[in-house]
Tab-separated table of C-alpha atoms in Angstrom:
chain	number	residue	atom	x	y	z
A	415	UNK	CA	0.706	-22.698	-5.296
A	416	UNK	CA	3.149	-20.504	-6.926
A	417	UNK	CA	1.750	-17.372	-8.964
A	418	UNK	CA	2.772	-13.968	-9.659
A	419	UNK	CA	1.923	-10.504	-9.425
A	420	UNK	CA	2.261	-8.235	-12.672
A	421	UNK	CA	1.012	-5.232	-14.269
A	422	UNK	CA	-1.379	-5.899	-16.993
A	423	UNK	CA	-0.639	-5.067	-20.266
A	424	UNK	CA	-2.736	-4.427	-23.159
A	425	UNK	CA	-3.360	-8.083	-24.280
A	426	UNK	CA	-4.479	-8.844	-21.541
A	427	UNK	CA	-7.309	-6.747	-21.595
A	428	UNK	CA	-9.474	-9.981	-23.069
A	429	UNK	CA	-8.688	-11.362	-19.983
A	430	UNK	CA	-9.750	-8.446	-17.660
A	431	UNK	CA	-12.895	-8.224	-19.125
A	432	UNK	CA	-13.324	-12.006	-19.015
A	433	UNK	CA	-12.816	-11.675	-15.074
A	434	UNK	CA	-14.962	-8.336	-14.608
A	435	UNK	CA	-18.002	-10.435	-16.290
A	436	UNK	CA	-17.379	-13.321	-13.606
A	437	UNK	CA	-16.929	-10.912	-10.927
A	438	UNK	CA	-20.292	-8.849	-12.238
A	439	UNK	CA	-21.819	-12.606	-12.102
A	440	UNK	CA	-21.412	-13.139	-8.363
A	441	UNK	CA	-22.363	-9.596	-7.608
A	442	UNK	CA	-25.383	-10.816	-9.238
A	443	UNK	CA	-25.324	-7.993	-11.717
A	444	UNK	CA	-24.478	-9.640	-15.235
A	445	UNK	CA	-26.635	-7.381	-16.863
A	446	UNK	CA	-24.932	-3.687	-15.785
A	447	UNK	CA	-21.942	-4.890	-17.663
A	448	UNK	CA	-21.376	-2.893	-20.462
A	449	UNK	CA	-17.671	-3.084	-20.998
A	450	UNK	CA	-15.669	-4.236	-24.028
A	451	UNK	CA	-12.293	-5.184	-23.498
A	452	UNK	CA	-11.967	-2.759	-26.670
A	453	UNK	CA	-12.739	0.172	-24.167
A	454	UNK	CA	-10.133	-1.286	-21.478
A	455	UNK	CA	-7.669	-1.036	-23.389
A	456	UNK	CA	-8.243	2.370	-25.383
A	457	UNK	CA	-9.089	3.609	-21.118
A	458	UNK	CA	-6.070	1.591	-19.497
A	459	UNK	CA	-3.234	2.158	-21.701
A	460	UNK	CA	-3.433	5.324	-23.101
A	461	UNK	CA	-1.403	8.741	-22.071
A	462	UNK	CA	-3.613	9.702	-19.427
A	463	UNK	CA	-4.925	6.001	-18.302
A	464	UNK	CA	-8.329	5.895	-16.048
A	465	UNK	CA	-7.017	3.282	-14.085
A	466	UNK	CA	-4.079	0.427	-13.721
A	467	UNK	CA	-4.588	-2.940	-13.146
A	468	UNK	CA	-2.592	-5.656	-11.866
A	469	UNK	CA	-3.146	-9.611	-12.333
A	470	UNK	CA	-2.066	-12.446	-10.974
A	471	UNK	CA	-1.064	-15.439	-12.751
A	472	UNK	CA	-0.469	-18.832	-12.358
A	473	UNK	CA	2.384	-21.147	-14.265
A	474	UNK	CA	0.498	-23.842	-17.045
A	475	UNK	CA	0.826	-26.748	-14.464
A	476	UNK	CA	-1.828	-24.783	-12.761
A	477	UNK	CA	-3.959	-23.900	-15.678
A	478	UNK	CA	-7.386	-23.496	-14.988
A	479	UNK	CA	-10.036	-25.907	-15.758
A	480	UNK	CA	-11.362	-23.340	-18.399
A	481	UNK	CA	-7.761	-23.270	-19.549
A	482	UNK	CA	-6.728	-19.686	-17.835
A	483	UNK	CA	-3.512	-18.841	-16.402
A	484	UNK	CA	-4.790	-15.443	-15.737
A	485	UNK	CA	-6.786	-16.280	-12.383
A	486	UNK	CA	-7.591	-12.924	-10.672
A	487	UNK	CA	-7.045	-8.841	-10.813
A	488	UNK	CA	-6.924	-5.458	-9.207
A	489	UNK	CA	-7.812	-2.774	-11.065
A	490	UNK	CA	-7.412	0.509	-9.107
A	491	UNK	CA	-6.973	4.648	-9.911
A	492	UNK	CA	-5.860	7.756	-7.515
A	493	UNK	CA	-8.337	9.158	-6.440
A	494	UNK	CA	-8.224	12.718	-4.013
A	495	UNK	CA	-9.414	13.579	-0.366
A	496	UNK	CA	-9.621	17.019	-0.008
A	497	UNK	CA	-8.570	16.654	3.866
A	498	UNK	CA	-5.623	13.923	3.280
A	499	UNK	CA	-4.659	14.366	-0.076
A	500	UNK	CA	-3.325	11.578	-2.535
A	501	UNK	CA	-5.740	8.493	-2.193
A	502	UNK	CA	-5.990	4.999	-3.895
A	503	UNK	CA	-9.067	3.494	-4.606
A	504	UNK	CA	-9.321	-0.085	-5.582
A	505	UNK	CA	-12.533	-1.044	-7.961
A	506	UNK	CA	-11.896	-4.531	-8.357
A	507	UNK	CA	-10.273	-7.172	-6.743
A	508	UNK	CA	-11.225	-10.553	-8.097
A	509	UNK	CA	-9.762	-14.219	-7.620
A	510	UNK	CA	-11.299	-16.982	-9.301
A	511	UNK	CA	-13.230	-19.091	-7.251
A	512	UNK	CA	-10.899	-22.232	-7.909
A	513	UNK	CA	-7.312	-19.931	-6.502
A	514	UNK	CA	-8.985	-18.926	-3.461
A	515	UNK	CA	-7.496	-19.822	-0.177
A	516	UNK	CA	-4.078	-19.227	-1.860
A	517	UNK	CA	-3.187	-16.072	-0.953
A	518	UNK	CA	-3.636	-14.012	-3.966
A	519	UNK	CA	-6.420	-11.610	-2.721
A	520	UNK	CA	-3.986	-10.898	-0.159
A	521	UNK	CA	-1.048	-9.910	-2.493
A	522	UNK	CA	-3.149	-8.133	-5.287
A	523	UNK	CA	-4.577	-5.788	-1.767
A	524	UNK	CA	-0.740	-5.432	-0.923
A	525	UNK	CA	0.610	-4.874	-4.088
A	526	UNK	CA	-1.416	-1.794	-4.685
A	527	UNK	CA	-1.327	-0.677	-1.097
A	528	UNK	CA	2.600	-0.495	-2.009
A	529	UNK	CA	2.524	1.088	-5.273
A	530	UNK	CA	0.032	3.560	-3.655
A	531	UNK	CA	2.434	4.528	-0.379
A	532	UNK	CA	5.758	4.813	-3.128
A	533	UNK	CA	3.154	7.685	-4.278
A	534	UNK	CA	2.517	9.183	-1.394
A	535	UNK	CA	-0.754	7.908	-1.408
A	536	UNK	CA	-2.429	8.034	2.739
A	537	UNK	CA	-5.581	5.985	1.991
A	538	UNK	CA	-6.390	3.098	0.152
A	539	UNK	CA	-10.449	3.059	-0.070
A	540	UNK	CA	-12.585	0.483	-1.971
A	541	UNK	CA	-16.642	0.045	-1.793
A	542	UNK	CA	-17.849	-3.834	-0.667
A	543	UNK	CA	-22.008	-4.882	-1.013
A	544	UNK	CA	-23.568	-5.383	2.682
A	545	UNK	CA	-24.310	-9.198	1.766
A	546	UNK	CA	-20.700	-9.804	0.731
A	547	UNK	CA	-19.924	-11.015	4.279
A	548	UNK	CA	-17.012	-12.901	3.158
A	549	UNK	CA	-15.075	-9.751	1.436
A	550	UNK	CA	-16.150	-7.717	4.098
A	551	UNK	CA	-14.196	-9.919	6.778
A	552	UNK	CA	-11.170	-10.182	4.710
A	553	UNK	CA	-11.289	-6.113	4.387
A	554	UNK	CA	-11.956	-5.999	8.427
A	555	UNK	CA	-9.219	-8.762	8.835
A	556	UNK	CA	-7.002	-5.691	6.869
A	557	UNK	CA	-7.958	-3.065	8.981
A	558	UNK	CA	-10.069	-0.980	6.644
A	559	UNK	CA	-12.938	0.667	9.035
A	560	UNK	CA	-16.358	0.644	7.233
A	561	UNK	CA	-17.040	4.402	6.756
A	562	UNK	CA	-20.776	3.997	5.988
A	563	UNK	CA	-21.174	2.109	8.930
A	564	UNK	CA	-18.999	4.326	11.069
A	565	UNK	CA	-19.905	7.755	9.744
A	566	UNK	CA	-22.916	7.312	7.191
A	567	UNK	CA	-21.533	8.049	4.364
A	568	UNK	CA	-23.519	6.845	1.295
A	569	UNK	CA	-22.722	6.684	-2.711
A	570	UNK	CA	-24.667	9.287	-4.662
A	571	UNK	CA	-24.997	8.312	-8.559
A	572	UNK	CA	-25.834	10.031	-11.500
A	573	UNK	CA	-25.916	8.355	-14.905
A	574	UNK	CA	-28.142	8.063	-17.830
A	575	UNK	CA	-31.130	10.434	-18.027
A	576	UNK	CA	-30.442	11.571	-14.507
A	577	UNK	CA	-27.138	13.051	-15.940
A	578	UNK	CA	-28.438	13.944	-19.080
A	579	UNK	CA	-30.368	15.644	-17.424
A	580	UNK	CA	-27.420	17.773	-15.234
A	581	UNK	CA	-25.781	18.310	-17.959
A	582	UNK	CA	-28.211	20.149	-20.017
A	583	UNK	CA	-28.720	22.792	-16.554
A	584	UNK	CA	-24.662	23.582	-16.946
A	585	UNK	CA	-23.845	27.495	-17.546
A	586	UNK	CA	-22.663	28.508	-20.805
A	587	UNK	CA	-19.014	28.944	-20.835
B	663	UNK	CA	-27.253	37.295	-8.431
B	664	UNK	CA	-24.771	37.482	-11.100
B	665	UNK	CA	-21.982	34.969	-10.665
B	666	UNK	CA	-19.399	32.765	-13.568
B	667	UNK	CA	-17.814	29.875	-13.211
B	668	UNK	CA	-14.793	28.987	-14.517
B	669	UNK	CA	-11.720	26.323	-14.149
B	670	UNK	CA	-9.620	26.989	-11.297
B	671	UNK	CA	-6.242	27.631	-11.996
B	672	UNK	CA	-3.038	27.609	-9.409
B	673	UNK	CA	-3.335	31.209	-8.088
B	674	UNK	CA	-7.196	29.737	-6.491
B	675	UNK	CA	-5.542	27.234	-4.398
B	676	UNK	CA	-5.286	30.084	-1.320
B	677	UNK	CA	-9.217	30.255	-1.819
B	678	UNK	CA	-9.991	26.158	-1.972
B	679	UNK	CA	-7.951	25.586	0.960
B	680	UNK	CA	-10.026	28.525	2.993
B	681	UNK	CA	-13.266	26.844	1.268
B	682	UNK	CA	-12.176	23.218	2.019
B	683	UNK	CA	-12.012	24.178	5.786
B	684	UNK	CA	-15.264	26.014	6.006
B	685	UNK	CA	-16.571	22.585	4.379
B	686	UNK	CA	-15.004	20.160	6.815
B	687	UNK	CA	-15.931	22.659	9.734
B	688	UNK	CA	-19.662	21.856	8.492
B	689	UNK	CA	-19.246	18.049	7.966
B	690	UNK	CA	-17.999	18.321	11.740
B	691	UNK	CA	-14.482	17.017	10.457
B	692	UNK	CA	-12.510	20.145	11.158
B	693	UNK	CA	-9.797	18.288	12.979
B	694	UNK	CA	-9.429	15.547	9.813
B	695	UNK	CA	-8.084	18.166	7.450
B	696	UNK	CA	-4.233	17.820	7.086
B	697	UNK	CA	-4.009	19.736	3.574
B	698	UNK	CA	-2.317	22.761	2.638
B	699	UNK	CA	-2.379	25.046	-0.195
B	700	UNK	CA	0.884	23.972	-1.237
B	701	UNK	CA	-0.752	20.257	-1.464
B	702	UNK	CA	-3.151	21.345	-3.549
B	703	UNK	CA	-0.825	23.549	-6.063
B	704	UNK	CA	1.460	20.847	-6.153
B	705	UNK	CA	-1.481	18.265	-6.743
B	706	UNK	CA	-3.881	19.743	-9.205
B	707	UNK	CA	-1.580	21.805	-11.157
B	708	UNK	CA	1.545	19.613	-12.239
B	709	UNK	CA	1.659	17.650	-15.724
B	710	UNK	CA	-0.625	14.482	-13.846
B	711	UNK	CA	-2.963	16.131	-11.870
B	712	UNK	CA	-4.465	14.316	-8.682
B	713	UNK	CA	-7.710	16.525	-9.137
B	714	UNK	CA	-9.364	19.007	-11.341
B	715	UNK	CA	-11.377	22.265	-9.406
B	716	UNK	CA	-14.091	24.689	-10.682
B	717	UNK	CA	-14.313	27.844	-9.116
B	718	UNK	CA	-17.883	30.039	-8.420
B	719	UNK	CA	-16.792	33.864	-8.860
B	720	UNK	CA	-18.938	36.632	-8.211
B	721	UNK	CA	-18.551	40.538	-9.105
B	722	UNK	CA	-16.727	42.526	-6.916
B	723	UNK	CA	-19.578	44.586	-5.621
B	724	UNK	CA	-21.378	41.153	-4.505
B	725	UNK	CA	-18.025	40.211	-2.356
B	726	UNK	CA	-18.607	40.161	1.418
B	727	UNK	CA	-17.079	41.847	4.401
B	728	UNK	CA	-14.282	39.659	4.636
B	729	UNK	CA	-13.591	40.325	1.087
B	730	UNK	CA	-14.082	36.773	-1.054
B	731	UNK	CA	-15.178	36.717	-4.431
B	732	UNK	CA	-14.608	33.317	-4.757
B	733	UNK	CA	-17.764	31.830	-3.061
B	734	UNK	CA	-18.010	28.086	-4.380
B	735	UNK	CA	-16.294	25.394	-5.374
B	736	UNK	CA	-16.363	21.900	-7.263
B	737	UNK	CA	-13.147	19.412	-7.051
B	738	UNK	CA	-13.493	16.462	-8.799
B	739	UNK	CA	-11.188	13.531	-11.127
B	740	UNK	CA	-11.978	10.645	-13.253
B	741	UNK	CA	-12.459	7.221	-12.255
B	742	UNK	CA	-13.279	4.123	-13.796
B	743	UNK	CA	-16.109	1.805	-13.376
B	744	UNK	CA	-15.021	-1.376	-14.325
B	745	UNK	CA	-18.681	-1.967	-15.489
B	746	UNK	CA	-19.512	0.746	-17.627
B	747	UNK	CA	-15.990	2.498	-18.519
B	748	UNK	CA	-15.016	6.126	-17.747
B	749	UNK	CA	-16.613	7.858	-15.115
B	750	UNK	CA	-16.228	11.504	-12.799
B	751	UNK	CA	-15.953	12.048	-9.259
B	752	UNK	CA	-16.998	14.803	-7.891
B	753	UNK	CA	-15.474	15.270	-4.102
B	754	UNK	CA	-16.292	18.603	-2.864
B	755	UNK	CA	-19.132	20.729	-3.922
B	756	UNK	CA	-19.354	23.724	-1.733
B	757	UNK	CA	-20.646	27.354	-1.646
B	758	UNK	CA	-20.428	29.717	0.918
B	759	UNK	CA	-23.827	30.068	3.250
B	760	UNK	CA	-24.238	33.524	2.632
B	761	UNK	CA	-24.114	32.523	-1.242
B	762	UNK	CA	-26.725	29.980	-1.076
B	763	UNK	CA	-29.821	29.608	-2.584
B	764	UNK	CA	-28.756	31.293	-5.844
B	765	UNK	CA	-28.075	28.380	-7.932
B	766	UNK	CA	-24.511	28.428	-7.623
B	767	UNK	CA	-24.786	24.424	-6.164
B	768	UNK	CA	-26.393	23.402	-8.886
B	769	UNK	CA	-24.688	25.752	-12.025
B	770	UNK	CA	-21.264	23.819	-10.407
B	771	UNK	CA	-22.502	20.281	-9.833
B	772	UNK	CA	-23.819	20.668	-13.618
B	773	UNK	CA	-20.335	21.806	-14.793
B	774	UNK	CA	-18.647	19.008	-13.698
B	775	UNK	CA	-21.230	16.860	-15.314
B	776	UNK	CA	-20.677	18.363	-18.464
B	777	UNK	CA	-17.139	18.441	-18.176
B	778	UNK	CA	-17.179	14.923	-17.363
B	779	UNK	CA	-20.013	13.850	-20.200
B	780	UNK	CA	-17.419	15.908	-22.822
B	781	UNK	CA	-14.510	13.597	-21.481
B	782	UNK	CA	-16.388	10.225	-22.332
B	783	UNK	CA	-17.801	9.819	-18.227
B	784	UNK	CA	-21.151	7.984	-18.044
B	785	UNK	CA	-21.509	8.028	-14.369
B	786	UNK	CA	-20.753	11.339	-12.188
B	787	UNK	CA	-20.351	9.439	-8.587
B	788	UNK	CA	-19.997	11.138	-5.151
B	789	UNK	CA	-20.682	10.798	-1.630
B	790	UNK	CA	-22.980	12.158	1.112
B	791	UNK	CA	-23.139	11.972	4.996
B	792	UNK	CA	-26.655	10.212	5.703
B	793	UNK	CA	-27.355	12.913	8.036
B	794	UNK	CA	-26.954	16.051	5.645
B	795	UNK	CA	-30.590	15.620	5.104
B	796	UNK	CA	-30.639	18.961	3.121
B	797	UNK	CA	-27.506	17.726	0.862
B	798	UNK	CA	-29.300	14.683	0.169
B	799	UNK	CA	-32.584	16.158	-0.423
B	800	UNK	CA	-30.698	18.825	-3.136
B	801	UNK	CA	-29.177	15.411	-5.272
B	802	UNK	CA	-32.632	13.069	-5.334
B	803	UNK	CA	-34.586	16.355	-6.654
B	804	UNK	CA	-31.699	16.082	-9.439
B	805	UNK	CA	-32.910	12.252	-9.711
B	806	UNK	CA	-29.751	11.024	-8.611
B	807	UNK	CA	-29.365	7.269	-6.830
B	808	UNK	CA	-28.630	6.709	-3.475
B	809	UNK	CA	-26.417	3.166	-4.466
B	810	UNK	CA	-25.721	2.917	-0.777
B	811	UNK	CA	-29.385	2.707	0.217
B	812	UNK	CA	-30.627	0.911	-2.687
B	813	UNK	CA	-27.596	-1.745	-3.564
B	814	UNK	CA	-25.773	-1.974	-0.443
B	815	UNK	CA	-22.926	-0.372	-1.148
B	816	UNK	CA	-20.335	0.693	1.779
B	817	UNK	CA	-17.153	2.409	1.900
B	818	UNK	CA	-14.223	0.937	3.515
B	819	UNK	CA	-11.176	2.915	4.029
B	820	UNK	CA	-7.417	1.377	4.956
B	821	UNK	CA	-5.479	4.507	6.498
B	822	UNK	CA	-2.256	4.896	8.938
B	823	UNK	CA	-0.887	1.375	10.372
B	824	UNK	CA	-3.156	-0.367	8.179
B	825	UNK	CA	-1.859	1.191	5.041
B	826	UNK	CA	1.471	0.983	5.955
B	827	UNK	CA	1.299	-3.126	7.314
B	828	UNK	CA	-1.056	-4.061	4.231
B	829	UNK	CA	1.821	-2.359	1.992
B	830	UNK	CA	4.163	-4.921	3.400
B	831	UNK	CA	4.923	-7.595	1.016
């Protein structure tokens, strides 16, 4: 199958947020999406963007049955580690189910493991749910050790009232 | 105990690097920590800053025998949620032992959520060893949610060899 890897661009920020819904959907959240592709692209291609994304696309012979030639992303930001230094961390990497098998998971993963090491990035990090047995295998099949497993670390979250709540405690400046 | 806290600027970095090893030495990672002050000046102070650091200060006649007035720290950045938008990070939260108990965890862990809440953030995100019972304890009083224990979340990390082969086109 031939495809390509690019880096998104604004208009295709309908297309991101089509995928992060279908991504949400087999994550079997639906409902914590809250995105707009509005806020993608005011957040992704501004001065100081909160992430970058790249997709991968497929020529029209291969349009999807939906009639996409967009068929999967990574959308990743730098992140620190206080011990290492410059980290990556990938938040999504998504294929649609009828590309798998293909290859593109693979190069998405690579591509940003490459744009991250041309920054001097030394870790590429990503979170995976413990019933996603296939992802975690392809992650494994990478190399990437399983640091809650390994070391117990766990993701703390604060967000709506719980954060409201923070907030309200900070000092006076 | 009287103490501010304020945004760290490049002339702290001597004082995060001391306060990054006493945190490491803690977590039992001592050996893990390659950074150097220079790292971090040349990270969190250029025009695209890799982090952003708030600094716990307290008065000269509160500073110990070894002579630090700079007791605490928070470093943090902004990440994305691809299901909610903007969000904060918050890496390191530290204060010194003999500075504990005071409030200074919380006045800094509260900064960064306001600093992050002012910057359009609806999530402030971080990470805790499952044994730091006491760490853990601090954040659920807060009301926060453990999304490893209650979604299934784990963190997978690709480092060295791996990096370097998955890099490969």
């Amino acid at each position: 199958m031939n495809y390509k890897i690019r880096a998104a661009r604004k208009e295709d920020c309908k297309d991101i947020a089509r995928m992060i819904m279908e991504l949400a959907v087999f994550e079997k959240m639906p409902d914590q999406v809250k995105i707009s592709y509005q806020e993608l692209e005011r957040d992704g291609f501004c001065q100081n963007p909160f992430f970058e994304c790249l997709l991968a696309e497929v020529s029209d012979e291969q349009i999807s049955k939906c009639g996409h030639t967009v068929v999967g992303y990574a959308l990743y930001f730098y992140t620190y580690s206080t011990w290492k230094g410059r980290t990556v961390y990938i938040e999504d990497l998504y294929v649609m189910p009828e590309f798998r098998g293909n290859g593109i998971g693979k190069s998405l993963m690579s591509k940003v493991a490459k744009i991250a090491v041309e920054k001097q990035c030394v870790r590429l990090q990503l979170s995976v749910l413990d019933w996603n047995s296939q992802a975690r295998d392809f992650y494994a099949a990478k190399g990437a050790e399983d640091l809650t497993d390994s070391q117990g670390w766990h993701f703390i979250r604060f967000d709506g009232l719980s954060l409201d709540n923070l907030v309200k405690e900070a000092p006076q400046d | 105990m009287e103490f501010t806290i304020r945004a760290a600027n490049v002339d702290d970095c001597k004082d995060i690097a001391r306060m990054i090893t006493e945190l490491a030495e803690y977590e039992k990672a001592i050996d893990q920590v390659r950074i150097t002050q220079k790292d971090l000046e040349q990270d969190g102070f250029s025009k695209n800053p890799f982090f952003h650091a708030i600094i716990a200060e307290v008065p000269e006649q509160h500073k110990m025998q070894e002579g630090h007035t700079k007791v605490g720290y928070a470093l943090y950045y902004f990440s994305y949620c691809s299901f909610r938008g903007r969000a904060v990070f918050m890496e390191d939260l530290y204060v010194m032992p003999e500075f504990r108990g005071k409030g200074i965890g919380k006045a800094l862990m509260s900064k960064v959520a306001q600093l992050g809440l002012a910057a359009g953030c609806q999530q402030l995100n971080f990470t805790v060893l499952n044994w730091n019972k006491s760490s853990l304890d601090f954040y659920l009083n807060q009301g926060c949610t453990d999304t490893t224990a209650e979604t299934g979340y784990h963190y997978m990390c690709c480092k060295g060899e791996a990096l370097e082969h998955l890099a490969q086109p």
